[in-house]
Amino acid sequence: MSECNLNTFETAWCPGCGNFNILDALKTALCDLKIEPHKVVVAAGIGQAAKTPQYINTNGFCGLHGRAVPPAAAIKIVNKDMTVIIDSGDGDTYGEGGNHFIHNIRRNIDIAHFVHNNQIYGLTKGQASPTTDVGHKTQVQPIGSVNIPMNPILLALSLGAGFVARAFSGDKEHLVSIMKEAIKYRGYAFLDILQPCVSFNKVNTFSWYNKRIYKLDENYDFSDKHKAIEKSMEWGDKIPIGIIYKKEFETYHDKVDFLKDDKALIDLENISSQSLKEYINEFI
Ligand code: SF4
């Protein structure tokens, strides 16, 4: 790859939105890793973050609300040499897409999943999302959110995810480094990215995060699951960022016999269009 330029068009995000750094970080990570654009698919559902496939010059898939994971999983299963990245928001991933998020972790398909977590529904103008803190007032929750916020890091750990990390959109260099580790990881890599929504979340702002976040230091042992669970529950005055847990184990392709072939499923010559048709007909 000569000069790496993954830019596309102007974005429709608000000036100052935390999404910009995440998009830039994703482009930088892919360029640094020298992954050619035609070897990448970025999949998303619906939301502000889910516009990302339209703003990056790679293959892309924009699904229904909450439905980024199924197409991404299907793409990776049949085309194992493709780098598959899901890039979507907290509403799309943890709310509408919660079921897919949970069950994809159990499968351990080799996908990197980046969640722009702004603790609000930005596209629909600021309703509480699954990660909104209790007491956070919005235009439609004037008395404050009363629901217990989801802890996506703890949830991913509890379901056996092998790569669980958190980063902050306000620290792009660190974010790039974690994205690169997630993309290189063999298996499902989950990265929750704290992303201030400057228009509708007036609580969890860049300065709110800057006062609280700290990086896990080099002595932190990310192979220690008990420690990772402890870290996952730190929220409030101190919020850790970095790779919280990492351990490699069998991926979906390792576990399913007919996917173990060196060739990707789409390249296998013994699958004729006729047999594919018969296969599809079994499901309709
Ligand atoms: S509404 Fe919030 S999340 Fe959406 S583009 Fe504007 S600042 Fe970003």
Coordinates of C-alpha atoms and ligand atoms in Angstrom, one line a residue:
M1 CA 0.0 0.0 0.0
S2 CA 1.6 3.3 -1.0
E3 CA 0.1 6.4 0.6
C4 CA -2.6 5.4 3.1
N5 CA -5.6 7.7 2.8
L6 CA -8.9 6.3 4.0
N7 CA -10.7 9.7 4.0
T8 CA -14.1 9.9 2.2
F9 CA -16.6 12.8 2.6
E10 CA -17.4 15.4 5.1
T11 CA -19.2 14.1 8.2
A12 CA -22.5 15.1 9.5
W13 CA -21.3 15.1 13.2
C14 CA -21.5 18.2 15.4
P15 CA -18.3 20.2 15.7
G16 CA -16.3 19.0 18.8
C17 CA -18.0 15.6 18.9
G18 CA -16.0 12.8 20.3
N19 CA -16.7 10.7 17.2
F20 CA -14.1 12.6 15.2
N21 CA -11.1 11.3 17.2
I22 CA -12.4 7.7 17.0
L23 CA -12.8 7.9 13.2
D24 CA -9.3 9.4 12.9
A25 CA -7.9 6.7 15.3
L26 CA -9.5 3.9 13.2
K27 CA -8.0 5.3 10.0
T28 CA -4.6 5.6 11.7
A29 CA -4.7 2.1 13.2
L30 CA -5.5 0.6 9.8
C31 CA -2.8 2.6 8.0
D32 CA -0.2 1.7 10.7
L33 CA -1.1 -2.0 10.4
K34 CA -0.8 -1.7 6.6
I35 CA -4.2 -3.4 6.0
E36 CA -5.3 -2.6 2.6
P37 CA -8.8 -0.9 2.3
H38 CA -10.2 -3.7 0.2
K39 CA -9.3 -6.2 2.9
V40 CA -11.4 -4.4 5.5
V41 CA -15.1 -4.4 6.2
V42 CA -16.5 -1.8 8.7
A43 CA -20.0 -2.8 9.8
A44 CA -22.5 -0.7 11.8
G45 CA -26.2 -0.4 12.7
I46 CA -27.9 2.9 13.2
G47 CA -26.9 5.9 15.2
Q48 CA -24.3 8.7 15.1
A49 CA -21.3 6.3 15.5
A50 CA -23.0 4.0 13.0
K51 CA -22.3 6.5 10.2
T52 CA -18.7 5.5 10.4
P53 CA -18.8 3.0 7.4
Q54 CA -19.8 6.0 5.2
Y55 CA -16.8 8.1 6.4
I56 CA -14.0 5.6 5.8
N57 CA -12.7 4.4 2.5
T58 CA -13.0 0.6 3.1
N59 CA -15.7 -1.9 2.4
G60 CA -18.7 -1.1 4.6
F61 CA -22.1 -2.5 5.8
C62 CA -24.8 -0.4 7.3
G63 CA -27.4 -2.6 8.9
L64 CA -30.7 -2.1 10.7
H65 CA -30.7 -0.6 14.3
G66 CA -28.8 -3.0 16.5
R67 CA -28.0 -5.3 13.7
A68 CA -24.3 -4.7 13.0
V69 CA -23.1 -8.0 14.5
P70 CA -25.0 -10.6 12.4
P71 CA -23.7 -9.3 9.0
A72 CA -20.2 -8.8 10.4
A73 CA -20.2 -12.3 11.8
A74 CA -21.4 -13.8 8.5
I75 CA -18.8 -11.8 6.5
K76 CA -16.0 -13.1 8.8
I77 CA -17.2 -16.7 8.8
V78 CA -17.2 -17.0 5.0
N79 CA -14.2 -14.8 4.4
K80 CA -11.7 -15.4 7.2
D81 CA -8.9 -13.3 5.5
M82 CA -11.0 -10.2 5.7
T83 CA -10.4 -7.8 8.7
V84 CA -13.9 -7.3 10.1
I85 CA -14.6 -4.3 12.4
I86 CA -17.9 -3.4 14.0
D87 CA -18.0 0.3 14.8
S88 CA -21.2 1.5 16.4
G89 CA -22.7 3.3 19.4
D90 CA -23.8 2.3 22.9
G91 CA -27.5 2.4 22.0
D92 CA -27.0 0.4 18.8
T93 CA -24.7 -2.2 20.5
Y94 CA -26.0 -2.5 24.1
G95 CA -29.6 -1.5 23.6
E96 CA -31.2 -2.6 20.3
G97 CA -28.2 -4.9 19.6
G98 CA -27.8 -6.3 23.1
N99 CA -28.8 -9.8 22.2
H100 CA -26.3 -10.0 19.3
F101 CA -23.6 -8.5 21.5
I102 CA -24.1 -11.2 24.1
H103 CA -24.2 -14.2 21.8
N104 CA -21.4 -13.1 19.5
I105 CA -19.1 -13.1 22.5
R106 CA -19.9 -16.7 23.2
R107 CA -18.9 -17.7 19.6
N108 CA -15.5 -15.9 19.7
I109 CA -15.6 -15.0 16.0
D110 CA -12.5 -13.1 15.0
I111 CA -13.9 -9.5 14.9
A112 CA -12.8 -6.3 16.5
H113 CA -15.8 -4.5 18.0
F114 CA -15.5 -0.7 18.8
V115 CA -18.3 0.9 20.7
H116 CA -18.6 4.7 20.8
N117 CA -20.1 4.9 24.3
N118 CA -21.4 8.4 24.9
Q119 CA -24.0 7.3 27.5
I120 CA -26.8 8.8 25.5
Y121 CA -28.8 8.4 22.3
G122 CA -27.3 11.2 20.2
L123 CA -29.0 10.8 16.9
T124 CA -32.5 11.0 18.4
K125 CA -31.5 14.0 20.5
G126 CA -30.5 12.8 23.9
Q127 CA -32.6 10.1 25.5
A128 CA -31.0 7.9 28.2
S129 CA -29.2 4.9 26.7
P130 CA -28.3 1.6 28.4
T131 CA -25.1 3.1 29.9
T132 CA -26.6 6.4 31.2
D133 CA -25.9 6.9 34.9
V134 CA -28.7 6.9 37.5
G135 CA -29.9 10.4 38.1
H136 CA -28.7 11.8 34.7
K137 CA -31.4 14.2 33.5
T138 CA -32.4 14.3 29.8
Q139 CA -35.2 16.0 27.9
V140 CA -37.3 12.9 28.2
Q141 CA -36.0 11.8 31.6
P142 CA -36.6 15.1 33.5
I143 CA -36.4 13.5 36.9
G144 CA -33.2 11.7 35.9
S145 CA -32.6 8.1 34.6
V146 CA -33.8 5.6 37.2
N147 CA -32.4 2.5 35.6
I148 CA -29.2 0.7 36.7
P149 CA -26.7 1.4 33.9
M150 CA -25.2 -1.6 32.1
N151 CA -21.6 -2.4 32.7
P152 CA -20.4 -3.6 29.3
I153 CA -16.9 -4.4 30.5
L154 CA -18.2 -6.6 33.3
L155 CA -20.8 -8.2 31.0
A156 CA -18.2 -9.1 28.3
L157 CA -15.9 -10.6 31.0
S158 CA -18.7 -12.6 32.5
L159 CA -19.5 -14.1 29.1
G160 CA -15.9 -15.2 28.5
A161 CA -14.6 -12.6 26.1
G162 CA -10.9 -13.0 25.5
F163 CA -10.1 -9.3 24.7
V164 CA -11.8 -6.6 26.8
A165 CA -10.6 -3.0 26.8
R166 CA -11.7 0.5 27.3
A167 CA -10.3 3.7 25.8
F168 CA -11.1 7.4 25.7
S169 CA -11.8 9.5 22.6
G170 CA -9.9 12.4 24.2
D171 CA -6.6 10.4 24.1
K172 CA -6.2 9.5 20.5
E173 CA -2.7 8.1 20.7
H174 CA -3.7 5.6 23.4
L175 CA -6.9 4.8 21.5
V176 CA -4.9 4.0 18.3
S177 CA -2.6 1.7 20.3
I178 CA -5.6 -0.2 21.8
M179 CA -7.4 -0.4 18.4
K180 CA -4.3 -1.9 16.8
E181 CA -4.1 -4.6 19.6
A182 CA -7.8 -5.3 19.2
I183 CA -7.5 -5.7 15.4
K184 CA -4.4 -8.0 15.7
Y185 CA -6.1 -10.1 18.4
R186 CA -7.1 -13.5 17.1
G187 CA -10.7 -13.8 18.3
Y188 CA -13.5 -11.4 19.4
A189 CA -12.0 -8.2 20.7
F190 CA -14.3 -5.8 22.5
L191 CA -13.3 -2.1 23.0
D192 CA -15.6 0.3 24.8
I193 CA -14.6 3.9 23.9
L194 CA -15.7 6.7 26.1
Q195 CA -17.0 9.3 23.7
P196 CA -18.4 12.7 24.8
C197 CA -21.5 13.8 23.0
V198 CA -21.0 17.6 23.2
S199 CA -24.6 18.4 22.1
F200 CA -26.8 16.2 24.3
N201 CA -24.6 14.9 27.2
K202 CA -23.7 17.8 29.4
V203 CA -22.6 15.5 32.3
N204 CA -20.0 13.1 30.8
T205 CA -18.0 15.8 29.0
F206 CA -14.3 15.7 28.0
S207 CA -13.4 17.5 31.2
W208 CA -15.5 15.1 33.3
Y209 CA -13.6 12.2 31.8
N210 CA -10.2 14.0 32.0
K211 CA -10.6 14.3 35.7
R212 CA -11.4 10.6 36.2
I213 CA -9.7 8.4 33.7
Y214 CA -6.3 6.8 34.3
K215 CA -4.3 4.4 32.2
L216 CA -3.6 0.9 33.5
D217 CA 0.2 0.8 34.0
E218 CA 2.7 -1.6 32.5
N219 CA 2.7 -3.7 35.7
Y220 CA -1.0 -4.5 35.3
D221 CA -1.5 -8.2 34.5
F222 CA -4.3 -8.3 31.9
S223 CA -4.3 -12.1 32.0
D224 CA -5.6 -12.1 35.6
K225 CA -9.4 -12.4 35.3
H226 CA -10.2 -11.6 38.9
K227 CA -8.2 -8.4 38.7
A228 CA -10.0 -7.6 35.4
I229 CA -13.4 -8.1 37.1
E230 CA -12.2 -5.8 39.9
K231 CA -11.1 -3.1 37.3
S232 CA -14.4 -3.5 35.4
M233 CA -16.3 -2.3 38.5
E234 CA -14.3 0.9 38.9
W235 CA -16.5 3.7 37.8
G236 CA -17.0 7.2 39.2
D237 CA -14.1 9.0 40.7
K238 CA -11.6 6.8 38.9
I239 CA -12.1 5.1 35.5
P240 CA -9.4 2.8 34.2
I241 CA -8.6 2.7 30.5
G242 CA -6.4 0.2 28.6
I243 CA -6.5 -3.6 28.0
I244 CA -8.4 -4.9 31.0
Y245 CA -8.3 -8.5 30.0
K246 CA -6.6 -10.5 27.3
K247 CA -6.2 -14.2 26.7
E248 CA -6.3 -16.2 23.5
F249 CA -8.4 -19.3 23.0
E250 CA -10.2 -21.2 20.3
T251 CA -12.0 -19.0 17.8
Y252 CA -15.1 -20.0 15.9
H253 CA -13.0 -21.0 12.9
D254 CA -11.0 -23.3 15.2
K255 CA -14.1 -25.0 16.6
V256 CA -16.0 -25.7 13.3
D257 CA -14.5 -28.4 11.2
F258 CA -15.5 -27.2 7.8
L259 CA -14.1 -23.8 8.5
K260 CA -10.6 -25.1 9.4
D261 CA -9.6 -25.3 5.7
D262 CA -6.7 -23.0 4.7
K263 CA -9.0 -21.5 2.1
A264 CA -11.8 -19.1 3.1
L265 CA -15.2 -20.6 2.6
I266 CA -16.0 -18.3 -0.3
D267 CA -12.9 -19.6 -2.2
L268 CA -13.7 -23.3 -1.9
E269 CA -14.1 -24.7 -5.4
N270 CA -16.3 -27.5 -4.4
I271 CA -19.2 -25.2 -3.5
S272 CA -21.0 -24.7 -6.8
S273 CA -23.7 -22.1 -7.2
Q274 CA -26.1 -25.1 -7.4
S275 CA -25.2 -26.5 -4.0
L276 CA -25.3 -23.0 -2.6
K277 CA -28.8 -22.6 -3.9
E278 CA -29.8 -25.9 -2.3
Y279 CA -28.2 -24.8 1.0
I280 CA -30.1 -21.5 1.0
N281 CA -33.3 -23.2 0.1
E282 CA -33.1 -25.2 3.3
F283 CA -33.6 -21.9 5.2
I284 CA -36.4 -20.4 3.2
Ligands
SF4_1 S1 -25.4 14.5 18.7 FE1 -23.7 14.0 20.1 S2 -22.9 12.1 19.3 FE2 -24.2 13.0 17.7 S3 -22.8 14.1 16.4 FE3 -23.6 15.5 17.8 S4 -22.1 15.5 19.5 FE4 -21.7 13.7 18.3

